[in-house]
Amino acid sequence: MTTGLGAVFRPQLPPERLREVARLADATGLEELWLWEDCFREGGLSTAAAALAWTERVRIGVGLLPVPLRNVAITAMEVASLHRMFPGRPIVGVGHGVQDWMGQVGARVESPVTLLREHLLALRTLLRGERITTEGRYVKLDDVALDWPPADPAPPVLAGATGPRSLRLAGEAADGTILTASTPPEGVRRARQLIDEGRESAGRTEPHKVVVYLLTATGPGAAARLRAELDAEGDASVPDLGVAGDAGAVAKAVQRLADAGADTVVLQPTGDEPDPEGFVRFAAEEVRPLVP
C-alpha cells in the first residue's frame, strides 16, 4: 500500500499567502495540503474552502478543528457543504483544542474527552444524513438533520489525539486519527495499539487511517532550524523525532513512520521556513518519488 504524503501550510504565514502555495501544491502533484485552525490565526474551514476553490485535484486537510469552539450542527453543515462542492477532496479532523486557548475564549470544558466523544458521534451521524436527538453533557440536539448531507458514503471524520484515553476514543468514535509532530515511530506503534483497543471495544472493523505530522527542515541551516524548534517545543530529547536534510533523508524518516503504522505522513516545515513554496515543491517533486 502506498504511503500518502502531504505538506502543511503553517498558520504562522498570513492567509493571503495560501493561494500561491495551494496552487503550487496542485500543479506539482502533491497529494494533500494541510491547514491548521490555531488560535488566533486563520479559520480552518474558511481557508479550506478557499484552497479547494483555487485548486482542481489536491486534497485539503484541516487538522484540526477545536470542538469547544463549535456547535456540532455548524460543524456538520460546513463540512457537508465542502464535501458537496468538492467531492472527495476535503479531509477534516476535530480535537480537544489547546486548553489554554480554549480558556482564553471562555470555551474550556471540564471533560474534553466527553465533549470530543459526543461531538464525534453526533457529527458522524449528521454526515451520514441521519436525524439525531441527543441530550449529552455538552452536545444537545433536538430532531436535527442536514438538508444537504454529503453524498453516500459519508466522508470520514478524523480525530486529533495524543493521550491514551483520546487515542482509544479515536478508535471507538472516529474514522481516522491525526498524530502531532511530537510522535516518533515508537509513539505511532503505541498509538496504533490504543486505537485498535478502542476499535475492538466498539466492534469496528473498517480501515482506520492514521495521519502523522513530521517536522521537516531542508536547505541551508536545516539542522539548526530543526533543533531550535524541537528545543522550543521541549522535544529535543525525544529520539527519532523530526528530520533535517535532503530528500533521501526525509524519505527515510517518512518510511520509518509508515513502517510503524502511519498511512499518511504530512511534512511540517519549521515555523521559520524561509521558502514555503519551495518546501511544497520539495515535498512533491523530490521526496514523493522516493516514498513507496
mmCIF file of C-alpha atoms in Angstrom:
data_model
loop_
_atom_site.group_PDB
_atom_site.id
_atom_site.type_symbol
_atom_site.label_atom_id
_atom_site.label_comp_id
_atom_site.label_asym_id
_atom_site.label_seq_id
_atom_site.Cartn_x
_atom_site.Cartn_y
_atom_site.Cartn_z
ATOM 1 C CA MET A 1 0.000 0.000 0.000
ATOM 2 C CA THR A 2 1.374 3.410 -0.986
ATOM 3 C CA THR A 3 2.126 5.808 1.843
ATOM 4 C CA GLY A 4 0.308 9.112 1.438
ATOM 5 C CA LEU A 5 2.385 12.285 1.522
ATOM 6 C CA GLY A 6 1.372 15.844 2.259
ATOM 7 C CA ALA A 7 2.686 19.176 3.499
ATOM 8 C CA VAL A 8 1.438 21.790 5.958
ATOM 9 C CA PHE A 9 0.640 25.418 5.249
ATOM 10 C CA ARG A 10 1.543 26.687 8.698
ATOM 11 C CA PRO A 11 -0.658 29.407 10.196
ATOM 12 C CA GLN A 12 2.407 31.475 11.028
ATOM 13 C CA LEU A 13 2.030 32.540 7.384
ATOM 14 C CA PRO A 14 -0.583 35.209 6.628
ATOM 15 C CA PRO A 15 -3.702 33.862 4.899
ATOM 16 C CA GLU A 16 -3.026 35.836 1.726
ATOM 17 C CA ARG A 17 -0.047 33.528 1.104
ATOM 18 C CA LEU A 18 -2.299 30.465 0.861
ATOM 19 C CA ARG A 19 -3.449 30.931 -2.737
ATOM 20 C CA GLU A 20 0.036 30.667 -4.214
ATOM 21 C CA VAL A 21 1.003 27.724 -2.012
ATOM 22 C CA ALA A 22 -2.231 25.829 -2.733
ATOM 23 C CA ARG A 23 -1.940 26.328 -6.480
ATOM 24 C CA LEU A 24 1.665 25.176 -6.391
ATOM 25 C CA ALA A 25 0.660 22.053 -4.456
ATOM 26 C CA ASP A 26 -1.958 21.357 -7.114
ATOM 27 C CA ALA A 27 0.417 21.958 -10.031
ATOM 28 C CA THR A 28 3.259 19.841 -8.645
ATOM 29 C CA GLY A 29 1.064 16.838 -7.878
ATOM 30 C CA LEU A 30 1.262 16.949 -4.090
ATOM 31 C CA GLU A 31 -1.452 14.671 -2.729
ATOM 32 C CA GLU A 32 -2.501 16.625 0.358
ATOM 33 C CA LEU A 33 -2.089 20.148 1.697
ATOM 34 C CA TRP A 34 -2.976 20.519 5.373
ATOM 35 C CA LEU A 35 -4.180 23.617 7.228
ATOM 36 C CA TRP A 36 -4.454 24.290 10.970
ATOM 37 C CA GLU A 37 -7.032 26.207 12.955
ATOM 38 C CA ASP A 38 -4.649 27.602 15.563
ATOM 39 C CA CYS A 39 -5.942 30.359 17.817
ATOM 40 C CA PHE A 40 -5.920 33.156 16.853
ATOM 41 C CA ARG A 41 -4.853 32.773 13.270
ATOM 42 C CA GLU A 42 -6.619 31.537 10.122
ATOM 43 C CA GLY A 43 -10.036 29.918 10.345
ATOM 44 C CA GLY A 44 -9.776 26.282 9.319
ATOM 45 C CA LEU A 45 -12.908 25.876 7.210
ATOM 46 C CA SER A 46 -12.766 29.285 5.561
ATOM 47 C CA THR A 47 -9.209 28.717 4.386
ATOM 48 C CA ALA A 48 -10.020 25.142 3.334
ATOM 49 C CA ALA A 49 -12.926 26.376 1.203
ATOM 50 C CA ALA A 50 -10.701 28.955 -0.467
ATOM 51 C CA ALA A 51 -7.902 26.437 -1.107
ATOM 52 C CA LEU A 52 -10.356 23.943 -2.600
ATOM 53 C CA ALA A 53 -11.833 26.610 -4.859
ATOM 54 C CA TRP A 54 -8.403 27.711 -6.074
ATOM 55 C CA THR A 55 -7.316 24.149 -6.979
ATOM 56 C CA GLU A 56 -8.509 21.185 -9.019
ATOM 57 C CA ARG A 57 -7.138 17.966 -7.564
ATOM 58 C CA VAL A 58 -5.085 18.320 -4.355
ATOM 59 C CA ARG A 59 -6.863 17.154 -1.205
ATOM 60 C CA ILE A 60 -7.120 19.788 1.516
ATOM 61 C CA GLY A 61 -6.896 18.672 5.126
ATOM 62 C CA VAL A 62 -7.918 20.600 8.220
ATOM 63 C CA GLY A 63 -6.085 19.193 11.179
ATOM 64 C CA LEU A 64 -7.795 20.126 13.329
ATOM 65 C CA LEU A 65 -10.972 21.977 14.332
ATOM 66 C CA PRO A 66 -11.169 22.507 18.132
ATOM 67 C CA VAL A 67 -14.610 21.243 19.134
ATOM 68 C CA PRO A 68 -15.096 23.537 22.157
ATOM 69 C CA LEU A 69 -15.340 26.452 19.706
ATOM 70 C CA ARG A 70 -18.042 24.869 17.531
ATOM 71 C CA ASN A 71 -21.637 23.778 17.803
ATOM 72 C CA VAL A 72 -21.664 20.358 16.168
ATOM 73 C CA ALA A 73 -24.563 21.290 13.861
ATOM 74 C CA ILE A 74 -22.499 24.164 12.420
ATOM 75 C CA THR A 75 -19.504 21.853 12.001
ATOM 76 C CA ALA A 76 -21.690 19.334 10.153
ATOM 77 C CA MET A 77 -23.257 21.988 7.914
ATOM 78 C CA GLU A 78 -19.874 23.399 6.892
ATOM 79 C CA VAL A 79 -18.168 20.042 6.405
ATOM 80 C CA ALA A 80 -21.116 18.742 4.370
ATOM 81 C CA SER A 81 -21.029 21.843 2.163
ATOM 82 C CA LEU A 82 -17.338 21.337 1.430
ATOM 83 C CA HIS A 83 -17.892 17.697 0.504
ATOM 84 C CA ARG A 84 -20.814 18.501 -1.791
ATOM 85 C CA MET A 85 -18.928 21.288 -3.562
ATOM 86 C CA PHE A 86 -15.582 19.462 -3.754
ATOM 87 C CA PRO A 87 -16.361 15.710 -3.575
ATOM 88 C CA GLY A 88 -13.566 13.529 -2.259
ATOM 89 C CA ARG A 89 -11.122 16.355 -1.648
ATOM 90 C CA PRO A 90 -11.717 17.739 1.878
ATOM 91 C CA ILE A 91 -10.244 15.916 4.890
ATOM 92 C CA VAL A 92 -11.491 17.164 8.248
ATOM 93 C CA GLY A 93 -10.220 16.372 11.713
ATOM 94 C CA VAL A 94 -11.564 17.530 15.068
ATOM 95 C CA GLY A 95 -9.994 17.569 18.503
ATOM 96 C CA HIS A 96 -9.871 18.994 22.020
ATOM 97 C CA GLY A 97 -8.019 22.150 21.062
ATOM 98 C CA VAL A 98 -5.251 23.680 23.149
ATOM 99 C CA GLN A 99 -6.779 24.044 26.596
ATOM 100 C CA ASP A 100 -5.124 27.379 27.393
ATOM 101 C CA TRP A 101 -6.562 28.829 24.172
ATOM 102 C CA MET A 102 -9.971 27.412 24.957
ATOM 103 C CA GLY A 103 -9.775 29.110 28.341
ATOM 104 C CA GLN A 104 -8.910 32.435 26.728
ATOM 105 C CA VAL A 105 -12.184 32.438 24.792
ATOM 106 C CA GLY A 106 -14.357 31.054 27.579
ATOM 107 C CA ALA A 107 -14.815 27.662 25.898
ATOM 108 C CA ARG A 108 -12.775 25.364 28.145
ATOM 109 C CA VAL A 109 -14.794 22.413 29.429
ATOM 110 C CA GLU A 110 -14.366 20.204 32.475
ATOM 111 C CA SER A 111 -14.147 16.978 30.457
ATOM 112 C CA PRO A 112 -12.595 17.448 26.997
ATOM 113 C CA VAL A 113 -12.787 13.694 26.303
ATOM 114 C CA THR A 114 -16.539 13.631 26.963
ATOM 115 C CA LEU A 115 -17.080 16.619 24.690
ATOM 116 C CA LEU A 116 -14.998 15.079 21.903
ATOM 117 C CA ARG A 117 -16.874 11.778 22.163
ATOM 118 C CA GLU A 118 -20.269 13.498 21.991
ATOM 119 C CA HIS A 119 -19.154 15.753 19.127
ATOM 120 C CA LEU A 120 -17.720 12.865 17.079
ATOM 121 C CA LEU A 121 -20.789 10.673 17.455
ATOM 122 C CA ALA A 122 -23.188 13.489 16.560
ATOM 123 C CA LEU A 123 -21.044 14.782 13.677
ATOM 124 C CA ARG A 124 -20.695 11.371 12.052
ATOM 125 C CA THR A 125 -24.433 10.737 12.466
ATOM 126 C CA LEU A 126 -25.326 14.034 10.776
ATOM 127 C CA LEU A 127 -22.842 13.488 7.934
ATOM 128 C CA ARG A 128 -24.477 10.108 7.257
ATOM 129 C CA GLY A 129 -27.682 12.034 6.551
ATOM 130 C CA GLU A 130 -29.408 10.712 9.658
ATOM 131 C CA ARG A 131 -31.655 12.565 12.080
ATOM 132 C CA ILE A 132 -30.489 12.827 15.673
ATOM 133 C CA THR A 133 -31.858 13.802 19.061
ATOM 134 C CA THR A 134 -29.365 13.691 21.904
ATOM 135 C CA GLU A 135 -29.082 15.179 25.371
ATOM 136 C CA GLY A 136 -25.421 14.814 26.264
ATOM 137 C CA ARG A 137 -23.343 16.596 28.825
ATOM 138 C CA TYR A 138 -22.225 19.111 26.197
ATOM 139 C CA VAL A 139 -23.884 18.217 22.874
ATOM 140 C CA LYS A 140 -27.628 18.749 22.833
ATOM 141 C CA LEU A 141 -29.608 18.312 19.599
ATOM 142 C CA ASP A 142 -33.373 18.131 19.190
ATOM 143 C CA ASP A 143 -34.554 16.408 15.987
ATOM 144 C CA VAL A 144 -31.667 17.705 13.837
ATOM 145 C CA ALA A 145 -30.795 16.523 10.328
ATOM 146 C CA LEU A 146 -28.942 18.119 7.428
ATOM 147 C CA ASP A 147 -30.960 19.192 4.395
ATOM 148 C CA TRP A 148 -27.810 18.809 2.270
ATOM 149 C CA PRO A 149 -25.774 15.916 3.679
ATOM 150 C CA PRO A 150 -22.775 14.656 1.706
ATOM 151 C CA ALA A 151 -23.317 12.015 -0.917
ATOM 152 C CA ASP A 152 -23.233 8.422 0.294
ATOM 153 C CA PRO A 153 -20.920 7.055 1.635
ATOM 154 C CA ALA A 154 -20.429 9.618 4.373
ATOM 155 C CA PRO A 155 -16.990 11.245 4.441
ATOM 156 C CA PRO A 156 -14.597 10.106 7.158
ATOM 157 C CA VAL A 157 -14.107 12.242 10.255
ATOM 158 C CA LEU A 158 -10.662 12.168 11.834
ATOM 159 C CA ALA A 159 -9.790 12.957 15.446
ATOM 160 C CA GLY A 160 -6.639 14.554 16.750
ATOM 161 C CA ALA A 161 -5.397 12.601 19.754
ATOM 162 C CA THR A 162 -2.338 12.307 21.982
ATOM 163 C CA GLY A 163 -3.130 10.705 25.347
ATOM 164 C CA PRO A 164 -4.276 7.104 25.851
ATOM 165 C CA ARG A 165 -7.930 7.989 26.540
ATOM 166 C CA SER A 166 -8.153 10.175 23.452
ATOM 167 C CA LEU A 167 -6.452 7.576 21.268
ATOM 168 C CA ARG A 168 -8.855 4.850 22.407
ATOM 169 C CA LEU A 169 -11.726 7.260 21.780
ATOM 170 C CA ALA A 170 -10.442 7.942 18.265
ATOM 171 C CA GLY A 171 -10.538 4.226 17.534
ATOM 172 C CA GLU A 172 -14.010 3.939 19.001
ATOM 173 C CA ALA A 173 -15.725 7.025 17.586
ATOM 174 C CA ALA A 174 -13.662 8.458 14.681
ATOM 175 C CA ASP A 175 -12.759 7.177 11.225
ATOM 176 C CA GLY A 176 -9.097 8.086 11.494
ATOM 177 C CA THR A 177 -6.539 9.695 13.797
ATOM 178 C CA ILE A 178 -4.178 12.656 13.456
ATOM 179 C CA LEU A 179 -0.930 12.474 15.442
ATOM 180 C CA THR A 180 1.229 15.521 16.111
ATOM 181 C CA ALA A 181 4.845 16.010 15.066
ATOM 182 C CA SER A 182 5.809 15.110 18.631
ATOM 183 C CA THR A 183 5.118 11.461 17.776
ATOM 184 C CA PRO A 184 8.196 9.344 16.929
ATOM 185 C CA PRO A 185 7.887 5.942 15.233
ATOM 186 C CA GLU A 186 7.591 4.126 18.559
ATOM 187 C CA GLY A 187 4.817 6.544 19.502
ATOM 188 C CA VAL A 188 2.972 5.673 16.296
ATOM 189 C CA ARG A 189 3.153 1.968 17.161
ATOM 190 C CA ARG A 190 1.778 2.623 20.627
ATOM 191 C CA ALA A 191 -0.943 4.870 19.223
ATOM 192 C CA ARG A 192 -1.998 2.132 16.801
ATOM 193 C CA GLN A 193 -2.331 -0.300 19.704
ATOM 194 C CA LEU A 194 -4.523 2.108 21.676
ATOM 195 C CA ILE A 195 -6.620 2.970 18.622
ATOM 196 C CA ASP A 196 -7.165 -0.726 17.965
ATOM 197 C CA GLU A 197 -8.276 -1.218 21.562
ATOM 198 C CA GLY A 198 -10.925 1.444 21.002
ATOM 199 C CA ARG A 199 -11.987 -0.080 17.710
ATOM 200 C CA GLU A 200 -12.320 -3.514 19.294
ATOM 201 C CA SER A 201 -14.418 -2.152 22.157
ATOM 202 C CA ALA A 202 -16.820 -0.601 19.636
ATOM 203 C CA GLY A 203 -16.847 -3.634 17.336
ATOM 204 C CA ARG A 204 -15.404 -1.626 14.445
ATOM 205 C CA THR A 205 -13.591 -3.469 11.678
ATOM 206 C CA GLU A 206 -13.372 -0.926 8.851
ATOM 207 C CA PRO A 207 -9.981 0.639 7.991
ATOM 208 C CA HIS A 208 -8.784 3.424 10.288
ATOM 209 C CA LYS A 209 -6.442 5.987 8.693
ATOM 210 C CA VAL A 210 -3.549 7.332 10.754
ATOM 211 C CA VAL A 211 -2.046 10.673 9.709
ATOM 212 C CA VAL A 212 1.247 11.741 11.304
ATOM 213 C CA TYR A 213 2.959 15.105 11.033
ATOM 214 C CA LEU A 214 6.740 15.024 10.555
ATOM 215 C CA LEU A 215 8.715 18.131 11.491
ATOM 216 C CA THR A 216 10.949 18.641 8.475
ATOM 217 C CA ALA A 217 13.738 21.058 7.596
ATOM 218 C CA THR A 218 15.709 21.187 4.368
ATOM 219 C CA GLY A 219 18.043 23.573 2.655
ATOM 220 C CA PRO A 220 20.546 25.988 4.244
ATOM 221 C CA GLY A 221 20.578 25.902 8.034
ATOM 222 C CA ALA A 222 18.149 22.962 8.155
ATOM 223 C CA ALA A 223 19.716 21.193 11.130
ATOM 224 C CA ALA A 224 19.860 24.372 13.207
ATOM 225 C CA ARG A 225 16.247 25.290 12.415
ATOM 226 C CA LEU A 226 15.037 21.808 13.316
ATOM 227 C CA ARG A 227 16.994 21.781 16.578
ATOM 228 C CA ALA A 228 15.688 25.216 17.555
ATOM 229 C CA GLU A 229 12.074 24.184 17.013
ATOM 230 C CA LEU A 230 12.483 20.909 18.900
ATOM 231 C CA ASP A 231 14.065 22.851 21.766
ATOM 232 C CA ALA A 232 11.200 25.352 21.763
ATOM 233 C CA GLU A 233 8.633 22.535 21.910
ATOM 234 C CA GLY A 234 10.514 20.651 24.638
ATOM 235 C CA ASP A 235 11.030 17.686 22.302
ATOM 236 C CA ALA A 236 14.792 17.833 21.807
ATOM 237 C CA SER A 237 15.399 14.733 23.958
ATOM 238 C CA VAL A 238 12.899 12.531 22.078
ATOM 239 C CA PRO A 239 14.745 10.087 19.782
ATOM 240 C CA ASP A 240 13.880 9.799 16.080
ATOM 241 C CA LEU A 241 11.806 12.980 16.138
ATOM 242 C CA GLY A 242 11.904 15.273 13.120
ATOM 243 C CA VAL A 243 14.292 15.228 10.191
ATOM 244 C CA ALA A 244 16.724 17.641 8.607
ATOM 245 C CA GLY A 245 18.424 17.039 5.286
ATOM 246 C CA ASP A 246 17.872 16.263 1.650
ATOM 247 C CA ALA A 247 15.046 14.329 0.003
ATOM 248 C CA GLY A 248 16.685 10.994 0.724
ATOM 249 C CA ALA A 249 16.919 11.683 4.446
ATOM 250 C CA VAL A 250 13.313 12.907 4.578
ATOM 251 C CA ALA A 251 12.038 9.893 2.630
ATOM 252 C CA LYS A 252 13.758 7.537 5.102
ATOM 253 C CA ALA A 253 12.103 9.333 8.019
ATOM 254 C CA VAL A 254 8.734 9.063 6.265
ATOM 255 C CA GLN A 255 9.316 5.344 5.760
ATOM 256 C CA ARG A 256 10.108 4.824 9.456
ATOM 257 C CA LEU A 257 6.742 6.344 10.359
ATOM 258 C CA ALA A 258 4.981 4.284 7.692
ATOM 259 C CA ASP A 259 6.611 1.095 8.965
ATOM 260 C CA ALA A 260 5.311 1.985 12.438
ATOM 261 C CA GLY A 261 1.726 2.284 11.204
ATOM 262 C CA ALA A 262 1.237 5.691 9.554
ATOM 263 C CA ASP A 263 -0.931 5.689 6.431
ATOM 264 C CA THR A 264 -0.128 9.308 5.551
ATOM 265 C CA VAL A 265 2.850 11.421 6.587
ATOM 266 C CA VAL A 266 2.476 15.186 6.377
ATOM 267 C CA LEU A 267 5.704 17.158 6.212
ATOM 268 C CA GLN A 268 5.542 20.038 8.675
ATOM 269 C CA PRO A 269 8.026 22.827 7.940
ATOM 270 C CA THR A 270 9.608 24.705 10.795
ATOM 271 C CA GLY A 271 7.836 27.877 11.818
ATOM 272 C CA ASP A 272 10.683 29.913 10.325
ATOM 273 C CA GLU A 273 10.792 28.043 6.989
ATOM 274 C CA PRO A 274 12.264 30.652 4.619
ATOM 275 C CA ASP A 275 10.623 29.352 1.426
ATOM 276 C CA PRO A 276 7.131 27.828 1.914
ATOM 277 C CA GLU A 277 6.555 27.470 -1.824
ATOM 278 C CA GLY A 278 9.924 25.790 -2.243
ATOM 279 C CA PHE A 279 9.075 23.434 0.625
ATOM 280 C CA VAL A 280 5.901 22.287 -1.148
ATOM 281 C CA ARG A 281 7.816 21.771 -4.382
ATOM 282 C CA PHE A 282 10.493 19.827 -2.486
ATOM 283 C CA ALA A 283 7.854 17.538 -0.959
ATOM 284 C CA ALA A 284 6.090 16.882 -4.259
ATOM 285 C CA GLU A 285 8.982 16.668 -6.699
ATOM 286 C CA GLU A 286 11.885 15.372 -4.614
ATOM 287 C CA VAL A 287 10.514 13.426 -1.649
ATOM 288 C CA ARG A 288 7.392 11.863 -3.209
ATOM 289 C CA PRO A 289 9.320 9.810 -5.837
ATOM 290 C CA LEU A 290 11.399 8.258 -3.049
ATOM 291 C CA VAL A 291 8.440 7.187 -0.879
ATOM 292 C CA PRO A 292 6.941 3.817 -1.893
#
